[in-house]
């Protein structure tokens, strides 16, 4: 029996609850519990308030206690079912709802809640039965009418769903859920115009209706209005951050638009909600590959393969992520596993060809790429890969044809366009190559970022009369020296030229071009380069776009760099004690892994027959730590003079090179220094040359004093050294 003071407390708490003063009501009910700890009514009300306040776990605990005290109270079971549903304890929630119905079979609100629970679990037929039972108990129960329409839609019974939505709208023409459901039925039948009207009416009634926002996005995407679709998807997610359909739609849209970072973040967000979603795992990995994170991408592909070991797409893409990491043998094994399961998979055949190409197994790679092409002659990427392989074989003309074929199939394939530009330059087709490179650079993020470092507009080749031009530094020391080939051309046109250069080259360039203002490059532009008196800007590598349209446009110069005369004199004094005969500089290493250094470099031991030739005296002009190389030859009785200071300081390097009779070098900065100083130089060119050295011929347009000795087969330098020895005999 409830004591009179407890009853009064309960009435006071109930009044506060009805007035919406939930915090005060909860305090009042807790006061009841202090006097009667197991009072079922107080436990029920505190649990109900906790559920309304988002404290589902606490609510469930309180309501379970209330149910134990009053097991025959149907409302208590309903409230407990609602709390358990919120906690995704589906079986327990269903049991609570069914206990409530056992106590009160004609309880339409409980039928509705049970229907929602079943629907959320994908049990749409059972949910439909509960909604119909709710309507049987109360024909005017509008929420059950709308819920039945939703269940019918899920069961693809679109006509019946629309009939229920129409009935609901007859009772409430602005009901947002009913409008949304009718729109879904119309969408399913392909009536996009009527569906859009209903979706917009639903949003007029409830601008935060996440389902209508998402479905309007779908409709707009179908019409090709991708920007508008994206905005609606984002609005749906803002309203309902865990809305799986909207997240998936937006992620898919961003993926299709190649917005790799945004798409990747969205797929990851979806994975946090559904960790085992296979599509999200594969697409997250793919986006990570696209933004240059192949190692992390591999982890997601491995997760997917843990779920579905036979997923060929994930297997193929995992191999591609290994290929991007330089793990060529593992990538090869992965592609072969795909082909073991699906021998005709053109994508895997293509990728295996790329893996073999990366291992320099060019014959096998070409056979595979050609096989992939015969299977899928509509694939631009395969054509581009064949083009790259032809470039690797030194067949620039054939490579150009393949790149053009790729671009015919896919004009937006930027990698093929850039590769075609390099191939054209390698064949000496400068006009076409520069034009294409200019187009590629205009959209290249790195180039745009460098242009954006300076406030001036980019020079587009217009007349420079009366204008001040900034030419800014880029790329390595050798390229900065080479591109100065065109500096006098623009200097002759412009009122003034300001040149940014590597700090190591500033004094050499300033002496060589006394009318040019030379400023050192740095992490941030020098304040002089930001001055308002400079009219236009141009990157060094862009100078030839406007000044070197063909071979005939390159000057027949005898050097354009001027070493310091006193330094040259001192080096000649150092060289004199070496004795009579020609003083020849040699350099045998060049580049890095990223720039093909292994392909361009030779072991110093390979120079042994040349170094004992005639009366020549050989001097190292090689940069870097080469002490071990030189000591190894000295133990064989061959002496090479090496002055480390001549490699570390570009002024000393220029002066030493200017003091020599000849420089013999692999493709590195020494070629550019000798050529720009007008010193005779012989360059050892690999079978796959860089574009600067062209594909054929014994000369390069940049430096008339440089002679090229070409390798015939990759990695085979013996023939080159024989030709060099013959050249020394004939000189």
XYZ file of C-alpha atoms in Angstrom:
731
model
C 0.000 0.000 0.000
C 1.416 3.419 -1.000
C 1.771 5.690 1.995
C -0.075 9.031 1.780
C 3.137 11.090 1.686
C 4.531 8.916 -1.176
C 1.270 9.373 -3.109
C 1.526 13.145 -2.709
C 5.109 13.087 -3.895
C 4.092 11.046 -6.942
C 1.288 13.515 -7.772
C 3.682 16.463 -7.490
C 6.261 14.724 -9.704
C 3.570 13.848 -12.265
C 2.499 17.506 -12.430
C 6.080 18.591 -13.122
C 6.372 15.913 -15.847
C 3.162 17.069 -17.581
C 4.485 20.655 -17.540
C 7.613 19.475 -19.369
C 9.902 20.173 -16.437
C 11.777 16.915 -16.833
C 14.773 17.733 -14.669
C 12.583 18.832 -11.742
C 10.261 15.855 -12.261
C 13.193 13.428 -12.149
C 14.404 14.960 -8.887
C 10.900 14.566 -7.425
C 10.652 10.907 -8.476
C 14.105 10.220 -7.028
C 12.890 11.702 -3.771
C 10.149 9.063 -3.872
C 12.783 6.341 -4.320
C 14.686 7.524 -1.271
C 11.635 6.651 0.791
C 10.531 3.662 -1.290
C 13.533 2.333 -3.320
C 11.468 -0.159 -5.323
C 8.459 2.021 -6.087
C 7.471 0.774 -9.551
C 5.768 4.005 -10.658
C 8.776 6.151 -9.732
C 11.170 3.685 -11.405
C 8.990 3.705 -14.555
C 8.847 7.505 -14.731
C 12.570 8.052 -14.080
C 13.307 5.407 -16.738
C 10.962 7.162 -19.175
C 12.644 10.523 -18.521
C 16.086 8.937 -18.979
C 14.973 7.497 -22.315
C 13.671 10.876 -23.485
C 16.993 12.426 -22.421
C 19.029 9.960 -24.486
C 20.202 7.803 -21.564
C 18.979 4.516 -22.974
C 21.246 2.246 -20.926
C 20.186 3.851 -17.636
C 16.563 3.801 -18.788
C 16.664 0.069 -19.522
C 18.069 -0.682 -16.064
C 15.370 1.351 -14.304
C 12.559 -0.015 -16.441
C 13.647 -3.622 -15.879
C 13.307 -2.972 -12.145
C 9.854 -1.442 -12.682
C 8.723 -4.436 -14.752
C 9.857 -6.836 -12.035
C 7.692 -4.911 -9.516
C 4.642 -4.635 -11.824
C 4.868 -7.398 -14.453
C 1.221 -6.998 -15.457
C 1.524 -3.343 -16.465
C 1.645 -3.265 -20.316
C 2.969 0.330 -20.487
C 6.020 -0.761 -18.478
C 6.843 -3.480 -21.018
C 6.365 -1.002 -23.868
C 8.757 1.521 -22.321
C 11.327 -1.198 -21.643
C 10.961 -2.396 -25.250
C 11.620 1.143 -26.493
C 14.785 1.420 -24.373
C 16.054 -1.994 -25.506
C 15.329 -1.091 -29.136
C 17.417 2.062 -28.719
C 20.255 -0.141 -27.420
C 19.907 -2.486 -30.443
C 19.001 -5.384 -28.103
C 16.525 -6.553 -30.706
C 15.439 -9.931 -29.342
C 14.843 -8.549 -25.846
C 12.970 -5.525 -27.231
C 10.726 -7.813 -29.285
C 10.012 -9.950 -26.227
C 9.009 -6.836 -24.207
C 6.641 -5.637 -26.948
C 5.034 -9.076 -27.230
C 4.531 -9.271 -23.450
C 2.767 -5.903 -23.616
C 0.519 -7.222 -26.407
C -0.221 -10.380 -24.464
C -1.524 -8.150 -21.698
C -3.379 -5.800 -24.101
C -3.809 -7.267 -27.612
C -5.522 -4.188 -29.054
C -2.631 -1.823 -28.335
C -1.983 -0.088 -31.723
C 0.970 1.974 -30.506
C 2.773 -1.207 -29.440
C 1.941 -2.883 -32.745
C 3.491 0.162 -34.431
C 6.692 0.006 -32.343
C 7.007 -3.743 -32.848
C 6.512 -3.233 -36.576
C 9.312 -0.658 -36.606
C 11.618 -3.063 -34.770
C 10.887 -5.868 -37.216
C 11.327 -3.542 -40.188
C 14.701 -2.357 -38.899
C 15.717 -6.021 -38.719
C 14.688 -6.569 -42.361
C 11.630 -8.645 -41.414
C 9.274 -6.588 -43.589
C 6.496 -9.157 -43.975
C 6.222 -9.543 -40.195
C 6.365 -5.765 -39.793
C 3.561 -5.402 -42.327
C 1.392 -7.773 -40.287
C 1.897 -5.658 -37.158
C 1.016 -2.420 -38.989
C -2.152 -4.040 -40.328
C -3.053 -5.211 -36.819
C -2.558 -1.631 -35.573
C -4.860 -0.347 -38.317
C -7.419 -3.055 -37.524
C -7.492 -1.733 -33.960
C -7.630 1.905 -35.111
C -8.417 2.644 -38.790
C -7.598 6.299 -38.294
C -4.151 5.635 -36.815
C -2.140 7.727 -39.307
C 1.383 6.669 -38.154
C 0.442 3.024 -38.820
C -0.885 3.945 -42.294
C 2.424 5.651 -43.134
C 4.439 2.782 -41.635
C 2.476 0.249 -43.699
C 3.248 2.264 -46.827
C 6.949 2.103 -45.908
C 6.814 -1.662 -45.377
C 5.007 -2.163 -48.694
C 7.671 -0.086 -50.440
C 10.406 -2.231 -48.864
C 8.590 -5.292 -50.226
C 8.505 -3.618 -53.678
C 4.711 -3.511 -53.698
C 4.793 0.014 -55.014
C 1.144 0.429 -56.070
C -0.097 -0.606 -52.624
C 2.522 1.618 -50.982
C 1.354 4.597 -53.013
C -2.286 3.853 -52.140
C -1.466 3.963 -48.422
C 0.567 7.163 -48.893
C -2.373 8.714 -50.779
C -4.720 7.723 -47.950
C -2.413 9.287 -45.381
C -2.177 12.478 -47.446
C -5.963 12.652 -47.694
C -5.940 12.950 -43.901
C -2.893 15.263 -43.772
C -1.826 16.768 -47.141
C 1.454 18.080 -45.661
C 2.530 14.896 -43.908
C 6.296 14.786 -44.789
C 6.686 11.016 -44.354
C 3.645 10.300 -46.528
C 4.877 12.705 -49.213
C 8.288 11.064 -49.093
C 6.819 7.577 -49.396
C 4.634 8.526 -52.341
C 7.697 10.060 -53.986
C 9.569 6.785 -53.467
C 6.759 4.865 -55.139
C 6.799 7.316 -58.050
C 10.581 7.013 -58.337
C 10.295 3.241 -58.470
C 7.892 3.604 -61.418
C 10.191 6.118 -63.150
C 7.885 9.126 -62.755
C 10.697 11.527 -61.845
C 8.751 14.738 -62.330
C 5.911 13.833 -59.945
C 8.415 12.331 -57.492
C 10.442 15.535 -57.415
C 7.307 17.579 -56.664
C 6.450 15.342 -53.695
C 10.020 15.393 -52.396
C 10.126 19.166 -52.506
C 6.700 19.337 -50.778
C 8.015 17.011 -48.073
C 10.988 19.325 -47.557
C 8.702 22.363 -47.460
C 6.842 20.639 -44.620
C 10.043 19.428 -42.930
C 13.326 20.896 -44.270
C 15.248 18.417 -42.105
C 13.610 15.287 -43.502
C 16.761 13.215 -44.113
C 15.055 10.622 -46.325
C 13.569 13.241 -48.659
C 16.912 15.073 -48.826
C 18.707 11.861 -49.770
C 16.126 10.782 -52.362
C 16.065 14.214 -53.971
C 19.843 13.873 -54.244
C 19.383 10.512 -55.995
C 16.879 12.025 -58.422
C 19.139 14.970 -59.222
C 22.115 12.660 -59.712
C 20.082 10.622 -62.224
C 19.471 13.855 -64.128
C 23.183 14.648 -64.165
C 22.943 17.585 -61.727
C 25.850 16.226 -59.697
C 26.663 19.411 -57.808
C 23.067 19.791 -56.587
C 22.896 16.089 -55.727
C 26.022 16.414 -53.620
C 24.532 19.337 -51.697
C 21.368 17.352 -50.843
C 23.357 14.313 -49.742
C 25.442 16.523 -47.461
C 22.291 18.101 -46.001
C 20.856 14.635 -45.292
C 24.057 13.632 -43.500
C 24.102 16.873 -41.515
C 20.599 16.033 -40.232
C 21.339 12.353 -39.669
C 25.127 11.723 -39.388
C 24.662 7.939 -39.290
C 22.400 7.804 -42.382
C 23.968 4.851 -44.209
C 22.193 5.393 -47.561
C 23.144 9.076 -47.752
C 26.763 8.351 -46.754
C 26.999 5.633 -49.391
C 25.415 7.814 -52.082
C 27.703 10.748 -51.374
C 30.796 8.520 -51.160
C 29.897 6.876 -54.470
C 29.267 10.257 -56.097
C 32.628 11.635 -54.915
C 34.326 8.453 -56.110
C 32.787 8.844 -59.561
C 33.924 12.479 -59.696
C 37.470 11.402 -58.706
C 37.309 13.422 -55.482
C 39.539 10.814 -53.895
C 40.145 12.441 -50.514
C 36.491 13.294 -49.860
C 35.346 9.881 -51.068
C 37.925 8.116 -48.906
C 36.857 10.001 -45.785
C 33.202 9.141 -46.448
C 33.872 5.433 -47.014
C 35.895 5.373 -43.786
C 33.025 7.049 -41.974
C 30.657 4.403 -43.295
C 33.074 1.704 -42.098
C 32.918 3.083 -38.578
C 29.170 2.407 -38.698
C 29.460 -0.889 -40.573
C 32.969 -2.306 -40.068
C 32.301 -5.348 -42.248
C 30.880 -3.520 -45.269
C 32.788 -5.116 -48.150
C 32.099 -2.368 -50.681
C 33.265 0.280 -48.221
C 36.482 -1.655 -47.503
C 37.373 -1.968 -51.197
C 36.467 1.633 -52.034
C 38.343 3.042 -49.026
C 41.414 1.147 -50.152
C 41.007 2.349 -53.733
C 40.807 5.993 -52.622
C 43.902 5.556 -50.465
C 45.745 4.202 -53.511
C 44.678 7.224 -55.517
C 46.009 9.690 -52.922
C 49.371 7.946 -52.765
C 48.941 5.769 -49.660
C 49.378 2.245 -51.073
C 50.642 0.744 -47.810
C 47.508 1.798 -45.922
C 45.335 0.757 -48.888
C 46.799 -2.739 -48.697
C 45.558 -3.093 -45.112
C 41.954 -2.461 -46.198
C 42.226 -4.862 -49.124
C 43.584 -7.506 -46.738
C 40.608 -6.926 -44.427
C 38.258 -7.459 -47.356
C 40.056 -10.648 -48.415
C 39.789 -11.882 -44.830
C 35.999 -11.663 -45.318
C 35.872 -12.853 -48.914
C 39.047 -14.681 -50.016
C 37.678 -15.098 -53.551
C 37.043 -11.366 -54.146
C 39.054 -10.956 -57.353
C 38.705 -7.173 -57.420
C 40.199 -6.873 -53.937
C 42.890 -9.412 -54.830
C 43.829 -7.513 -57.992
C 43.831 -4.147 -56.258
C 45.911 -5.472 -53.361
C 48.521 -6.535 -55.892
C 48.364 -3.029 -57.409
C 48.998 -1.460 -54.002
C 52.031 -3.748 -53.598
C 53.226 -2.692 -57.052
C 52.947 0.972 -56.034
C 55.106 0.209 -52.981
C 57.826 -1.255 -55.184
C 57.107 -4.793 -53.944
C 57.216 -6.105 -57.489
C 57.607 -9.835 -56.849
C 54.693 -9.869 -54.361
C 52.565 -7.898 -56.814
C 53.413 -10.376 -59.559
C 52.368 -13.264 -57.315
C 49.079 -11.513 -56.535
C 48.220 -10.953 -60.190
C 49.099 -14.554 -61.023
C 46.719 -15.729 -58.287
C 43.928 -13.669 -59.868
C 44.691 -15.187 -63.269
C 44.780 -18.665 -61.756
C 41.122 -18.141 -60.827
C 40.145 -16.082 -63.887
C 42.600 -16.704 -66.773
C 40.872 -14.283 -69.149
C 40.867 -11.300 -66.772
C 42.238 -8.542 -69.030
C 42.776 -6.156 -66.129
C 44.919 -8.684 -64.264
C 46.842 -9.542 -67.461
C 47.503 -5.826 -67.967
C 48.619 -5.395 -64.373
C 50.873 -8.438 -64.485
C 52.491 -6.909 -67.560
C 53.100 -3.723 -65.569
C 54.638 -5.730 -62.729
C 57.041 -7.462 -65.116
C 57.851 -4.144 -66.785
C 58.757 -2.772 -63.349
C 61.214 -5.664 -63.023
C 62.709 -4.841 -66.462
C 61.411 -8.124 -67.930
C 60.405 -6.227 -71.031
C 59.812 -9.084 -73.481
C 57.442 -10.907 -71.119
C 55.790 -7.623 -70.171
C 55.168 -6.692 -73.798
C 53.595 -10.079 -74.576
C 51.180 -9.691 -71.673
C 50.279 -6.083 -72.480
C 49.588 -6.971 -76.097
C 47.407 -9.887 -74.924
C 45.460 -7.539 -72.647
C 45.039 -5.094 -75.533
C 43.670 -7.772 -77.880
C 41.143 -8.706 -75.201
C 40.159 -5.123 -74.375
C 41.003 -2.758 -77.253
C 38.649 -0.213 -75.685
C 40.870 0.324 -72.623
C 42.930 3.510 -72.786
C 45.063 2.507 -69.800
C 46.296 -0.608 -71.578
C 47.286 1.427 -74.627
C 49.102 3.901 -72.371
C 50.985 1.060 -70.643
C 52.149 -0.271 -74.015
C 53.285 3.260 -74.825
C 55.326 3.399 -71.626
C 56.930 0.067 -72.446
C 57.850 1.285 -75.933
C 59.433 4.347 -74.329
C 61.416 1.988 -72.077
C 62.672 0.236 -75.203
C 63.741 3.548 -76.710
C 61.006 3.496 -79.352
C 59.623 6.981 -78.886
C 57.740 7.101 -82.209
C 55.882 3.865 -81.432
C 55.269 5.088 -77.904
C 53.737 8.291 -79.287
C 51.339 6.281 -81.455
C 50.165 4.283 -78.442
C 49.707 7.384 -76.307
C 47.646 8.975 -79.082
C 45.547 5.814 -79.262
C 44.983 5.980 -75.502
C 43.897 9.616 -75.726
C 41.514 8.841 -78.574
C 39.820 6.330 -76.283
C 39.952 8.560 -73.207
C 40.791 12.236 -73.856
C 40.807 12.827 -70.088
C 43.648 10.344 -69.406
C 46.135 12.926 -68.162
C 49.007 10.480 -67.627
C 48.921 9.545 -71.337
C 48.905 13.198 -72.355
C 51.950 13.937 -70.222
C 53.758 10.835 -71.492
C 52.987 11.825 -75.079
C 54.542 15.227 -74.439
C 57.786 13.599 -73.236
C 57.769 11.133 -76.135
C 57.376 13.960 -78.658
C 60.258 15.866 -77.092
C 62.376 12.691 -77.196
C 61.821 12.461 -80.952
C 62.782 16.122 -81.385
C 59.249 17.283 -82.208
C 59.690 20.296 -79.957
C 56.768 22.403 -81.168
C 54.187 19.668 -80.515
C 55.914 18.515 -77.339
C 56.093 21.982 -75.768
C 52.481 22.733 -76.730
C 51.249 19.547 -75.078
C 53.458 20.024 -72.027
C 52.093 23.541 -71.637
C 48.553 22.132 -71.657
C 49.475 19.475 -69.073
C 51.185 21.984 -66.785
C 48.182 24.313 -66.862
C 46.184 21.760 -64.870
C 49.028 20.214 -62.875
C 48.571 20.949 -59.166
C 52.306 21.142 -58.458
C 52.888 23.631 -61.272
C 49.919 25.770 -60.261
C 51.175 25.800 -56.685
C 54.587 27.046 -57.794
C 53.030 29.725 -59.995
C 50.856 30.789 -57.053
C 53.957 31.510 -54.955
C 54.354 34.763 -56.867
C 51.782 37.528 -57.352
C 52.509 38.259 -61.006
C 50.474 36.785 -63.881
C 52.077 33.899 -65.744
C 53.775 34.830 -69.008
C 51.911 33.269 -71.937
C 54.376 34.139 -74.681
C 53.055 37.634 -75.384
C 55.543 40.400 -76.359
C 57.823 41.418 -73.477
C 58.755 44.872 -74.747
C 58.847 47.284 -71.815
C 58.032 44.554 -69.287
C 59.935 43.159 -66.329
C 60.048 39.365 -66.282
C 60.621 37.038 -63.328
C 62.103 33.644 -64.256
C 61.877 31.310 -61.267
C 63.954 28.270 -60.397
C 62.705 24.714 -60.562
C 64.081 21.189 -60.854
C 67.732 20.281 -60.256
C 71.014 22.066 -60.856
C 71.539 20.487 -64.279
C 68.121 21.544 -65.530
C 68.580 25.082 -64.234
C 71.820 25.282 -66.210
C 70.185 23.779 -69.320
C 67.106 26.014 -69.376
C 69.328 29.099 -69.204
C 69.983 28.262 -72.862
C 66.886 30.396 -73.566
C 67.554 33.222 -71.102
C 69.245 35.536 -73.615
C 66.189 35.260 -75.889
C 63.828 36.727 -73.283
C 66.501 39.095 -72.003
C 66.692 40.609 -75.484
C 62.932 41.257 -75.443
C 62.220 42.357 -71.877
C 63.038 45.649 -70.203
C 64.515 43.732 -67.257
C 64.841 40.103 -66.115
C 64.922 38.905 -62.518
C 66.189 35.331 -62.200
C 65.603 33.065 -59.205
C 68.208 30.289 -58.971
C 69.605 27.743 -56.562
C 71.900 29.452 -54.023
C 74.722 27.222 -55.314
C 74.393 28.763 -58.782
C 73.659 32.423 -58.000
C 77.198 33.823 -58.322
C 77.936 31.800 -61.485
C 74.696 32.931 -63.142
C 75.139 36.555 -62.067
C 78.616 36.705 -63.627
C 77.404 34.982 -66.806
C 74.411 37.327 -67.255
C 75.508 40.650 -65.757
C 72.388 42.510 -66.925
C 70.135 39.988 -65.186
C 69.212 40.413 -61.522
C 69.846 37.039 -59.840
C 68.214 36.132 -56.515
C 68.645 32.947 -54.458
C 65.722 30.551 -54.138
C 64.562 29.386 -50.727
C 61.740 27.739 -48.840
C 59.793 30.967 -49.352
C 60.195 33.431 -52.231
C 62.670 36.253 -51.653
C 60.816 39.505 -50.998
C 62.395 40.990 -54.136
C 60.445 38.473 -56.236
C 57.141 39.664 -54.782
C 57.708 43.254 -55.852
C 55.048 45.121 -57.742
C 57.564 46.375 -60.329
C 57.731 42.863 -61.869
C 55.092 42.478 -64.568
C 55.022 38.756 -65.424
C 56.524 35.476 -64.217
C 57.706 32.293 -65.909
C 59.163 28.999 -64.700
C 62.584 28.138 -66.130
C 61.308 25.021 -67.893
C 58.606 27.082 -69.621
C 61.118 29.328 -71.423
C 61.572 26.850 -74.314
C 57.802 26.772 -74.925
C 58.095 30.200 -76.495
C 61.703 30.252 -77.709
C 62.639 26.775 -78.986
C 59.934 25.537 -81.401
C 62.428 23.463 -83.395
C 66.060 22.404 -83.659
C 66.866 25.449 -85.794
C 65.778 27.730 -82.945
C 68.629 26.513 -80.696
C 71.687 28.779 -80.970
C 75.039 27.437 -82.179
C 76.810 28.799 -79.094
C 80.250 28.171 -77.613
C 79.058 28.434 -74.062
C 76.900 30.860 -72.117
C 78.312 30.415 -68.608
C 81.374 32.407 -67.530
C 83.554 30.808 -64.844
C 85.669 33.051 -62.606
C 88.985 33.591 -64.411
C 91.136 33.462 -61.250
C 89.655 30.121 -60.230
C 90.227 28.710 -63.713
C 93.865 29.813 -63.485
C 94.318 28.116 -60.116
C 92.850 24.863 -61.452
C 95.141 24.906 -64.452
C 98.057 25.250 -62.040
C 96.788 22.205 -60.113
C 96.397 20.211 -63.315
C 99.847 21.040 -64.687
C 101.789 18.641 -62.371
C 99.786 15.725 -63.778
C 102.124 15.864 -66.769
C 101.689 16.241 -70.502
C 98.665 14.995 -72.390
C 95.002 15.851 -72.402
C 93.293 16.505 -69.072
C 89.976 14.659 -69.186
C 87.248 14.879 -66.543
C 85.108 11.830 -65.873
C 81.830 11.274 -64.025
C 80.198 7.853 -63.670
C 77.151 8.258 -61.460
C 73.951 10.177 -62.109
C 70.438 10.629 -60.810
C 68.482 8.951 -58.059
C 66.191 5.940 -57.936
C 63.262 8.211 -58.843
C 65.078 9.654 -61.868
C 66.483 6.412 -63.262
C 69.894 6.670 -61.598
C 70.566 2.932 -61.878
C 69.884 3.037 -65.610
C 72.119 6.063 -66.158
C 75.060 5.157 -63.921
C 78.029 2.850 -64.542
C 80.463 1.217 -62.127
C 83.833 2.967 -62.198
C 85.471 -0.426 -62.756
C 83.803 -0.506 -66.209
C 85.971 2.485 -67.172
C 89.196 0.513 -66.586
C 90.115 -0.047 -70.281
C 89.466 3.615 -71.094
C 91.444 4.995 -68.156
C 94.672 3.390 -69.308
C 94.306 4.856 -72.759
C 97.140 6.849 -74.338
C 98.679 9.852 -72.662
C 95.412 11.202 -71.201
C 95.248 12.226 -67.561
C 91.888 11.567 -65.926
C 90.327 13.800 -63.297
C 87.138 13.095 -61.344
C 84.350 15.617 -61.731
C 81.980 13.271 -59.908
C 79.928 14.630 -57.002
C 79.220 12.635 -53.846
C 81.358 10.287 -51.779
C 83.459 8.412 -54.335
C 86.553 7.705 -52.253
C 85.971 3.948 -52.210
C 85.531 3.819 -56.000
C 88.784 5.671 -56.626
C 90.741 3.710 -53.988
C 89.672 0.418 -55.605
C 91.168 1.514 -58.946
C 94.318 2.828 -57.323
C 94.913 -0.647 -55.872
C 94.966 -1.828 -59.502
C 97.529 0.820 -60.383
C 95.140 3.260 -62.053
C 95.209 6.786 -60.677
C 92.327 9.222 -60.882
C 92.741 12.635 -59.334
C 89.782 13.740 -57.235
C 89.326 17.085 -55.507
C 86.177 16.931 -53.300
C 85.955 20.733 -53.142
C 85.384 20.843 -56.894
C 82.208 18.797 -56.503
C 80.840 20.559 -53.429
C 81.132 24.151 -54.729
C 79.560 24.920 -58.121
C 81.954 27.828 -58.734
C 84.908 25.477 -58.222
C 83.204 22.802 -60.291
C 82.683 25.237 -63.182
C 86.267 26.460 -62.992
C 87.696 22.914 -62.951
C 85.518 21.830 -65.904
C 86.536 24.975 -67.820
C 90.196 24.005 -67.257
C 89.816 20.583 -68.863
C 90.286 19.538 -72.476
C 87.346 17.118 -72.448
C 84.678 15.774 -70.100
C 83.395 12.200 -70.438
C 80.341 11.650 -68.285
C 77.098 9.796 -67.788
C 73.898 11.818 -68.047
C 74.142 14.121 -65.051
C 74.955 17.733 -64.108
C 78.477 17.425 -65.539
C 77.002 17.226 -69.065
C 75.121 20.476 -68.537
C 78.039 22.263 -66.910
C 80.459 21.322 -69.671
C 77.947 22.074 -72.430
C 76.996 25.455 -70.957
C 80.684 26.378 -70.534
C 81.413 25.385 -74.142
C 83.839 22.628 -73.050
C 83.840 19.547 -75.311
C 81.982 16.712 -73.612
C 81.112 13.132 -74.441
C 77.997 11.737 -72.797
C 77.209 8.070 -72.159
C 73.506 7.788 -72.989
C 71.436 4.772 -71.818
C 69.248 2.777 -74.185
C 66.220 4.542 -72.738
C 67.403 8.144 -72.697
C 65.889 11.076 -70.910
C 64.065 13.411 -73.297
C 66.922 15.947 -73.087
C 69.205 13.548 -74.980
C 66.668 12.632 -77.692
C 66.129 9.156 -79.047
C 68.608 9.246 -81.916
C 71.687 11.059 -83.107
C 75.064 11.992 -81.725
C 74.215 15.596 -80.826
C 71.829 17.377 -78.507
C 70.411 20.788 -79.443
C 71.151 22.422 -76.094
C 74.949 22.107 -76.330
C 76.766 22.015 -79.680
C 79.997 20.912 -77.948
C 78.430 17.734 -76.492
C 78.716 14.437 -78.371
C 76.454 11.489 -77.493
C 77.559 7.846 -77.286
C 74.465 5.665 -77.150
C 73.950 2.337 -75.436
C 72.352 -0.221 -77.760
C 70.948 -2.612 -75.147
C 69.844 -1.751 -71.612
C 72.623 -2.322 -69.083
C 75.256 -3.035 -71.772
C 78.008 -0.415 -71.690
C 80.858 -2.349 -73.348
C 80.041 -1.073 -76.824
C 79.875 2.496 -75.535
C 83.346 2.239 -73.986
C 84.747 0.768 -77.196
C 83.329 3.725 -79.129
C 84.773 6.142 -76.555
C 88.212 4.533 -76.900
C 88.010 4.828 -80.677
C 87.017 8.438 -80.267
C 90.059 9.126 -78.103
C 92.294 7.465 -80.693
C 90.836 9.569 -83.471
C 90.901 12.878 -81.559
